[in-house]
Short mmCIF file of C-alpha atoms and ligand atoms in Angstrom, two decimals:
data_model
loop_
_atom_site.label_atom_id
_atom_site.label_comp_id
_atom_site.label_asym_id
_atom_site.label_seq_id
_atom_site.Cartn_x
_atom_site.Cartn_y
_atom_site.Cartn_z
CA UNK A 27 28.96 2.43 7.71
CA UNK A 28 25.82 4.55 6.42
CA UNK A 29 28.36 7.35 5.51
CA UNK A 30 30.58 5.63 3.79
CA UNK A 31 26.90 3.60 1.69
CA UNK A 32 26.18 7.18 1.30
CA UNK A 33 29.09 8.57 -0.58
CA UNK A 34 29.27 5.27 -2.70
CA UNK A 35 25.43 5.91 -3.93
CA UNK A 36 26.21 9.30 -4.38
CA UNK A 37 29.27 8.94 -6.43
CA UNK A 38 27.35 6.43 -8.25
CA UNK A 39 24.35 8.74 -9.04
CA UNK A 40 27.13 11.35 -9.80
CA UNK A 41 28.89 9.37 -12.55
CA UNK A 42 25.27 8.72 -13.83
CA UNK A 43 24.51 12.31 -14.12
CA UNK A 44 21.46 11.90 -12.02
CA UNK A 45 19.40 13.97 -10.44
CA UNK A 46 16.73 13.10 -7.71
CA UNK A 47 12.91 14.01 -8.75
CA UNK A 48 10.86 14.67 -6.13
CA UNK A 49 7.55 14.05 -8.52
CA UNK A 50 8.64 10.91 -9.13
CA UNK A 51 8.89 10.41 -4.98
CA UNK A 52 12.57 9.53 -4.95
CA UNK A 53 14.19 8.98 -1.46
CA UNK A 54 16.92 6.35 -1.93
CA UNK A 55 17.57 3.77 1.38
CA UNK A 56 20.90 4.49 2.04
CA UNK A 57 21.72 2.51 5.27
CA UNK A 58 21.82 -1.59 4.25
CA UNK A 59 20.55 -2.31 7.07
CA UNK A 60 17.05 -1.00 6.43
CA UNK A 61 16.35 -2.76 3.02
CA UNK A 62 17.56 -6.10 4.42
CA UNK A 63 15.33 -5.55 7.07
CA UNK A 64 12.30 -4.92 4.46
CA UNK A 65 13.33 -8.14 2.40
CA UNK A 66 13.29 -10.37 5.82
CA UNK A 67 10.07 -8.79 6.82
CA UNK A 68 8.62 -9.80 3.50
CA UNK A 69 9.64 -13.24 4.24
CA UNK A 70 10.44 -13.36 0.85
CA UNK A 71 11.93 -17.08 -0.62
CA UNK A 72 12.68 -19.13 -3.33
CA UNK A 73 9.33 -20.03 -3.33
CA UNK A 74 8.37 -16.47 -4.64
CA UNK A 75 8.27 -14.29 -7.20
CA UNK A 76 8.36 -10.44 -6.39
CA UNK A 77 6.84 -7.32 -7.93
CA UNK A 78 9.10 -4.45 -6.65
CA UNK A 79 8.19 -1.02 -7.46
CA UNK A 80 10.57 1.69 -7.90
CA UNK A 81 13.90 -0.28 -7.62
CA UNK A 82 15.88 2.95 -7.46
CA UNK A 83 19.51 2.06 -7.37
CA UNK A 84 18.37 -1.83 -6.34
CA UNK A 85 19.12 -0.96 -2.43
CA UNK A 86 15.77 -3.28 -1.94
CA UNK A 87 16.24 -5.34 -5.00
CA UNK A 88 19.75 -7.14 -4.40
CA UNK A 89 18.34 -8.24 -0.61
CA UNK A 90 15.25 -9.33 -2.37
CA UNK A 91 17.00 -10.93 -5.37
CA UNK A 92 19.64 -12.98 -2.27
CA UNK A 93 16.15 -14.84 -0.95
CA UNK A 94 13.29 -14.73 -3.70
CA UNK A 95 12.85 -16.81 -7.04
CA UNK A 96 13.03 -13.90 -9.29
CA UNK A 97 12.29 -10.43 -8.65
CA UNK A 98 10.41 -8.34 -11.40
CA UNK A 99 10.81 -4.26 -11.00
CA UNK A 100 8.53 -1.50 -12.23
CA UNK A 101 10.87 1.85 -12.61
CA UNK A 102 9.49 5.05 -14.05
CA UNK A 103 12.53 6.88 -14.20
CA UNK A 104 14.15 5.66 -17.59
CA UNK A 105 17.68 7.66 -16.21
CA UNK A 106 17.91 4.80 -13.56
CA UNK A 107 17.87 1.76 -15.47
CA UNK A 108 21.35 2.02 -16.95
CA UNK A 109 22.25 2.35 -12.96
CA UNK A 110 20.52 -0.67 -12.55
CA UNK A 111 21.95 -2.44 -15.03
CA UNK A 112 25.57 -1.75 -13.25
CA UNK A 113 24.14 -2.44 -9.61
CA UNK A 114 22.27 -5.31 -10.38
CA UNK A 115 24.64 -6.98 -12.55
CA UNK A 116 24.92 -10.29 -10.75
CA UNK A 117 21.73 -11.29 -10.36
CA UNK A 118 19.96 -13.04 -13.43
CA UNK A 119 17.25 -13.54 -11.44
CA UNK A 120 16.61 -9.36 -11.69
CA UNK A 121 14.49 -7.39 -14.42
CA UNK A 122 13.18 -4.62 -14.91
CA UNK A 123 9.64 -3.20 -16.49
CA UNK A 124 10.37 0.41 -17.87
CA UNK A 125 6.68 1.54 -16.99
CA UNK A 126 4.55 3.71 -14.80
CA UNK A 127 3.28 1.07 -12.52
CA UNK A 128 -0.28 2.59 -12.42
CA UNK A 129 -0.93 1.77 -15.71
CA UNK A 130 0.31 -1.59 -15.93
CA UNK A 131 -1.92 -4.74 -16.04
CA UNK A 132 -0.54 -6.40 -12.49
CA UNK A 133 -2.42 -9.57 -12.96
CA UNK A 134 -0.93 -10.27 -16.80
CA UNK A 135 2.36 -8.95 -15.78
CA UNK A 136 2.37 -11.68 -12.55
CA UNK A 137 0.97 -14.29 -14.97
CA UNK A 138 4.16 -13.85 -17.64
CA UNK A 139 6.98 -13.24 -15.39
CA UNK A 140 6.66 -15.51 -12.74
CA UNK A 141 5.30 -19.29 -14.06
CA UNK A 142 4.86 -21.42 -10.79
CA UNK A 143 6.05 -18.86 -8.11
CA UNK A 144 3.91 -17.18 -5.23
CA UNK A 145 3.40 -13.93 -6.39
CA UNK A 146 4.13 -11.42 -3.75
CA UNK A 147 4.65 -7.49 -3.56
CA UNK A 148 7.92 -5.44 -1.72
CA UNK A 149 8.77 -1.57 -2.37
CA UNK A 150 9.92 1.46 -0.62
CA UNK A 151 7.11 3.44 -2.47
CA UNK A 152 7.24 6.65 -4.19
CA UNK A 153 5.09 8.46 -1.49
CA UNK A 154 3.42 10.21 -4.11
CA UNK A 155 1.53 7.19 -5.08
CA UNK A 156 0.85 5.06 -2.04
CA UNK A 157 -2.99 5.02 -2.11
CA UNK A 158 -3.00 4.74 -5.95
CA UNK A 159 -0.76 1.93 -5.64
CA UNK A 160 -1.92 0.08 -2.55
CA UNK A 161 -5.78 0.11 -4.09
CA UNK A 162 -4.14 -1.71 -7.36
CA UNK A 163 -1.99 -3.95 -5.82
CA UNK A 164 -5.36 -5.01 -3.71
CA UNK A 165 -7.35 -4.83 -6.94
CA UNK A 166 -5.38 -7.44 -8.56
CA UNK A 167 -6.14 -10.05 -6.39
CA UNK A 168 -2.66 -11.83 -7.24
CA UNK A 169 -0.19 -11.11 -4.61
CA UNK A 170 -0.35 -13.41 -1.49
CA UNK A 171 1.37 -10.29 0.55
CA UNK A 172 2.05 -6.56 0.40
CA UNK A 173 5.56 -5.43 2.55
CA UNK A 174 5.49 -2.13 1.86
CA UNK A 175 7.68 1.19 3.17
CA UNK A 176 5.51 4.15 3.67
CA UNK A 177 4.97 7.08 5.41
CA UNK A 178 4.72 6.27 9.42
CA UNK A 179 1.14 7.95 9.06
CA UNK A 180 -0.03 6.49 6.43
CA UNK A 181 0.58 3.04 7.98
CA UNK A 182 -1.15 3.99 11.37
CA UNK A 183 -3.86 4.82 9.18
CA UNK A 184 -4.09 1.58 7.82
CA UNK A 185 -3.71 -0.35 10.84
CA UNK A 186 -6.11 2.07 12.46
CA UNK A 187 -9.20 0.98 14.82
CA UNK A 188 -12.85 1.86 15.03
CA UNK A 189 -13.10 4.47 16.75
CA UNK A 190 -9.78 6.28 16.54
CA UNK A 191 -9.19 9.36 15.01
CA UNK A 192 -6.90 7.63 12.41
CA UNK A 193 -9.83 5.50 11.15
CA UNK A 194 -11.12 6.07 8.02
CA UNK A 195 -12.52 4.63 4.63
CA UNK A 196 -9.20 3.07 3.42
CA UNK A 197 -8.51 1.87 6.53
CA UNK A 198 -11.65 -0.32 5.84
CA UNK A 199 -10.53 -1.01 2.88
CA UNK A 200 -7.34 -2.37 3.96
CA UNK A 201 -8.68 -4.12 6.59
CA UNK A 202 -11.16 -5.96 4.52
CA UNK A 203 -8.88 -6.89 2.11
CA UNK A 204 -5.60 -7.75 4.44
CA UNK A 205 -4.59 -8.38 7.46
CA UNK A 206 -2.09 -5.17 7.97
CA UNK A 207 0.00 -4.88 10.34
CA UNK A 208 3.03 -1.73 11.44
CA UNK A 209 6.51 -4.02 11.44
CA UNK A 210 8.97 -1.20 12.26
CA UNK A 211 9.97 2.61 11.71
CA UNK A 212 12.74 4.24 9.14
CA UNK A 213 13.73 7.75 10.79
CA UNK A 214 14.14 10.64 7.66
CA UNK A 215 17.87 9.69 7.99
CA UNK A 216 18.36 6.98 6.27
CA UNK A 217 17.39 8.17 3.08
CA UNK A 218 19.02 10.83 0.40
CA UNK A 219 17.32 12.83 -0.07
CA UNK A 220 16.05 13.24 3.32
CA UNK A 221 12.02 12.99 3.30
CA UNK A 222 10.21 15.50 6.04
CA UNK A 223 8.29 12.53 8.21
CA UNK A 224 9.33 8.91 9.34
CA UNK A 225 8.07 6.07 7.17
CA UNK A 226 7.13 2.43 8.26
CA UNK A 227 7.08 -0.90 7.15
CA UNK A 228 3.28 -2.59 6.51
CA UNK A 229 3.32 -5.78 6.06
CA UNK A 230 -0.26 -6.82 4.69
CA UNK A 231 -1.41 -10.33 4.23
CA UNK A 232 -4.16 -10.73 1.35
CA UNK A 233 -6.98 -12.42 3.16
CA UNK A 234 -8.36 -15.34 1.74
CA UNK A 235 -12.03 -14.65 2.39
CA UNK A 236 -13.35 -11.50 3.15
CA UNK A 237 -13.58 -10.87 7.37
CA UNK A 238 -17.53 -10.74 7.19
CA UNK A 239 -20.21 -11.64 4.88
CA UNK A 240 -21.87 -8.96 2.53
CA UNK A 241 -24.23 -9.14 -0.22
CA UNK A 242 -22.64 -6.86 -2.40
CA UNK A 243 -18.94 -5.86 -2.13
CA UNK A 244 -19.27 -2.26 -4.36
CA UNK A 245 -22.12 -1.54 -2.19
CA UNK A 246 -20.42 -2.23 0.95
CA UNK A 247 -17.57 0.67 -0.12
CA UNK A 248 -20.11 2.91 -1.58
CA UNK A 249 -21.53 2.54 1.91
CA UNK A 250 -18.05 2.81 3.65
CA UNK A 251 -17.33 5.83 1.61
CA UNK A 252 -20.91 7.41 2.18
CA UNK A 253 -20.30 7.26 6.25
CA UNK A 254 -16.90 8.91 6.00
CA UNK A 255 -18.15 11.90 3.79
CA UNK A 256 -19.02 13.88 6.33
CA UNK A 257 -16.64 12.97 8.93
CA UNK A 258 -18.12 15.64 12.08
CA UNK A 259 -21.84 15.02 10.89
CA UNK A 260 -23.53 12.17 12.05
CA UNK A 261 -23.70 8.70 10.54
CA UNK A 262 -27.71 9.42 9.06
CA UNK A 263 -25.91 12.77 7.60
CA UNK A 264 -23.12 11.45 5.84
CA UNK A 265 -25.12 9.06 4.20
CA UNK A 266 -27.38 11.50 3.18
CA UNK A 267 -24.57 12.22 0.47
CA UNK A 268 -24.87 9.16 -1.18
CA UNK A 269 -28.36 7.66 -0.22
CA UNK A 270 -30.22 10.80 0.24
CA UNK A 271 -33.05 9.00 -2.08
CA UNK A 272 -33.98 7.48 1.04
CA UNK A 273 -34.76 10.48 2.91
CA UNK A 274 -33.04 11.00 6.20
CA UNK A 275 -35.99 9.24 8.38
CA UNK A 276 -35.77 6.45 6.41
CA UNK A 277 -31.90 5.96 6.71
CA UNK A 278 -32.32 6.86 10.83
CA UNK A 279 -34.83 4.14 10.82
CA UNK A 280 -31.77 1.92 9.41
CA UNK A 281 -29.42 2.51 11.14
CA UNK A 282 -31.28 2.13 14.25
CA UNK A 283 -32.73 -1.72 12.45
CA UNK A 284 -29.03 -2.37 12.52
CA UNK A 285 -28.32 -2.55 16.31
CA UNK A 286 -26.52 1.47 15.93
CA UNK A 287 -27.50 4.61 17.66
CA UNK A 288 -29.44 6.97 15.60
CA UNK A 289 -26.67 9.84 16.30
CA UNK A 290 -23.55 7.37 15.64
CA UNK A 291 -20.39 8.66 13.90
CA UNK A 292 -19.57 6.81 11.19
CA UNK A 293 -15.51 6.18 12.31
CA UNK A 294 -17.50 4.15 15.31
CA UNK A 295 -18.47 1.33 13.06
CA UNK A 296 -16.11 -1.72 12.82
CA UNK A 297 -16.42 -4.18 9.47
CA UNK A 298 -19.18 -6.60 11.14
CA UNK A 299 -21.45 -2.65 11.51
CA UNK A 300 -20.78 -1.81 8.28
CA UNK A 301 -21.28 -4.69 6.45
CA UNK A 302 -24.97 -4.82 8.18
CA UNK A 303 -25.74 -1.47 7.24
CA UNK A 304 -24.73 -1.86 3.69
CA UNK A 305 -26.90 -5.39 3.61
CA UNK A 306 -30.02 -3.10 4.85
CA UNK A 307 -29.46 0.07 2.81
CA UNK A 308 -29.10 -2.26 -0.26
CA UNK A 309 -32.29 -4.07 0.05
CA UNK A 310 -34.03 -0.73 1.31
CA UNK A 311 -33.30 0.67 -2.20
CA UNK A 312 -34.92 -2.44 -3.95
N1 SAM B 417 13.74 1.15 -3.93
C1 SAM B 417 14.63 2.29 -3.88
C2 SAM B 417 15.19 2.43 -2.49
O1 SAM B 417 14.55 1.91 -1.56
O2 SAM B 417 16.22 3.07 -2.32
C3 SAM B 417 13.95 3.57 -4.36
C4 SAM B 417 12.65 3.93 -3.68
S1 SAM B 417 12.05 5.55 -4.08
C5 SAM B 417 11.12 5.91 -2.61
C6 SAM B 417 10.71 5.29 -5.23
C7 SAM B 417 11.09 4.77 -6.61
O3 SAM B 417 9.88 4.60 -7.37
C8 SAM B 417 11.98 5.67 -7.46
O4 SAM B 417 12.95 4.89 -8.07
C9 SAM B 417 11.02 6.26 -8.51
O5 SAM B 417 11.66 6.62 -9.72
C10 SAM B 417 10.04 5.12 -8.69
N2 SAM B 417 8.69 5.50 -9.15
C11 SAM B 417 8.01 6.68 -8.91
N3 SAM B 417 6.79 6.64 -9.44
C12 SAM B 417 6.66 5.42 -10.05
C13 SAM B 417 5.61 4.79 -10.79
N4 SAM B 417 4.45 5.41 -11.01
N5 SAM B 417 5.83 3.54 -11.28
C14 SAM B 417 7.02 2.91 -11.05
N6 SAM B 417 8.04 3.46 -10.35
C15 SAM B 417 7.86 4.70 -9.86
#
């Protein structure tokens, strides 16, 4: 079945004269299976309207265009949208935005394409991109859900605990944000071209209020960022990077106020630790 999708996308891309760009992160789904899969995960409906990025051939878009409201695609690659137009033919509720998605305004683009529907987000994303793009799909603060297919490693990052050696800053990120979660693999095979690692499907709900209180959200990442700086030093040391002002007694003394031990790593503090220390370091620095 996947051979025989193969050789119809290739012939396809053939006819087109196309060629595959790895800057531009193209790995085409090539089994059905796996898109429809993405779509369901999505739980994409009538109800919604969905950003897509990189459509590709429109492996993802038909299964999201069968279930959703109207589905609105961001391609780069100008050489695939007369491709699209043949693919995606009978579906009127399909379109495309010929654009980089990165510098697109997400929130005016939701507001103009899709009226009374619940804005939500699906892609196999260009790899290339995936931090870029999953900070301003967060940053937009319009899209009730992210489904997203992504390298397997990337995910577990995402989904990572405190603690683990996967934890980091954008894990805290995510996790402050969205409620991610790792719905299923995609083995290299199932793609042309074939990519090196597996990928994974996150499926993120936006949160509607943030997991813990802090008094200052900018400060809270500038404090997230600040403890992963230095990810072998201690806690007091990788802070030093971005609140050495305080002097390193001083920011000991902190993070000791804070309930913490004064030679703590900073991947051992959850959202709840964090969101104390940035409270304190904020009102230590008047
Ligand atoms: N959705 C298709 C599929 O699943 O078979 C293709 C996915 S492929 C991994 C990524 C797609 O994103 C390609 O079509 C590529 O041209 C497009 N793309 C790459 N960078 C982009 C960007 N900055 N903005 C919008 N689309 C981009």
């Amino acid at each position: 079945m996947a051979q025989n999708e193969q050789q119809a996308i290739e012939a396809l891309l053939a006819r087109h004269g196309f060629h595959f760009s790895k800057s531009k992160g193209q790995n085409f789904l090539i089994d059905r299976a796996v898109p429809r899969a993405i779509a369901e995960a999505s739980g994409a409906d009538e109800t919604n309207g969905v950003l897509e990025i990189g459509p590709g051939v429109g492996a993802l878009s038909s299964e999201l265009c069968r279930r959703a409201g109207r589905v609105v695609a961001v391609e780069l690659d100008t050489a695939l949208l007369p491709i699209l137009d043949e693919t995606m033919a009978d579906f009127d509720n399909f379109s495309v935005v010929s654009a980089d998605v990165l510098k697109l305004d997400l929130p005016a683009l939701v507001r103009e394409r899709f009226g009374g529907l619940t804005p939500i987000v699906c892609a196999n994303l260009p790899y290339n991109i995936t931090t870029p793009a999953l900070t301003a799909l967060i940053e937009a603060k319009c899209f009730e859900s992210l489904t997203v297919l992504i390298q397997r490693e990337v995910a577990q990052r995402l989904c990572a605990a405190p603690g683990t050696a996967a934890y980091g800053a954008f894990s805290v990120f995510m996790q402050y944000y969205t409620e991610p979660e790792l719905c299923f693999e995609v083995p290299p095979e199932k793609f042309i071209p074939r990519p090196k690692v597996t990928s994974a499907v996150l499926r993120a709900e936006m949160r509607r209020e943030p997991p813990v209180a802090v008094a200052d959200e900018a400060y809270f990442f500038r404090t997230v960022y600040a403890a992963f700086a230095l990810r072998r030093k201690t806690l007091v040391n990788s802070l030093m990077t971005a609140f050495g002002a305080l002097g390193k007694d001083k920011l000991a003394q902190l993070v000791v106020s804070c309930g913490l031990d004064a030679n703590v790593r900073g991947e051992r503090l959850g959202l709840e630790e964090f969101a104390r220390l940035s409270d304190a370091l904020r009102e230590a620095e008047g």
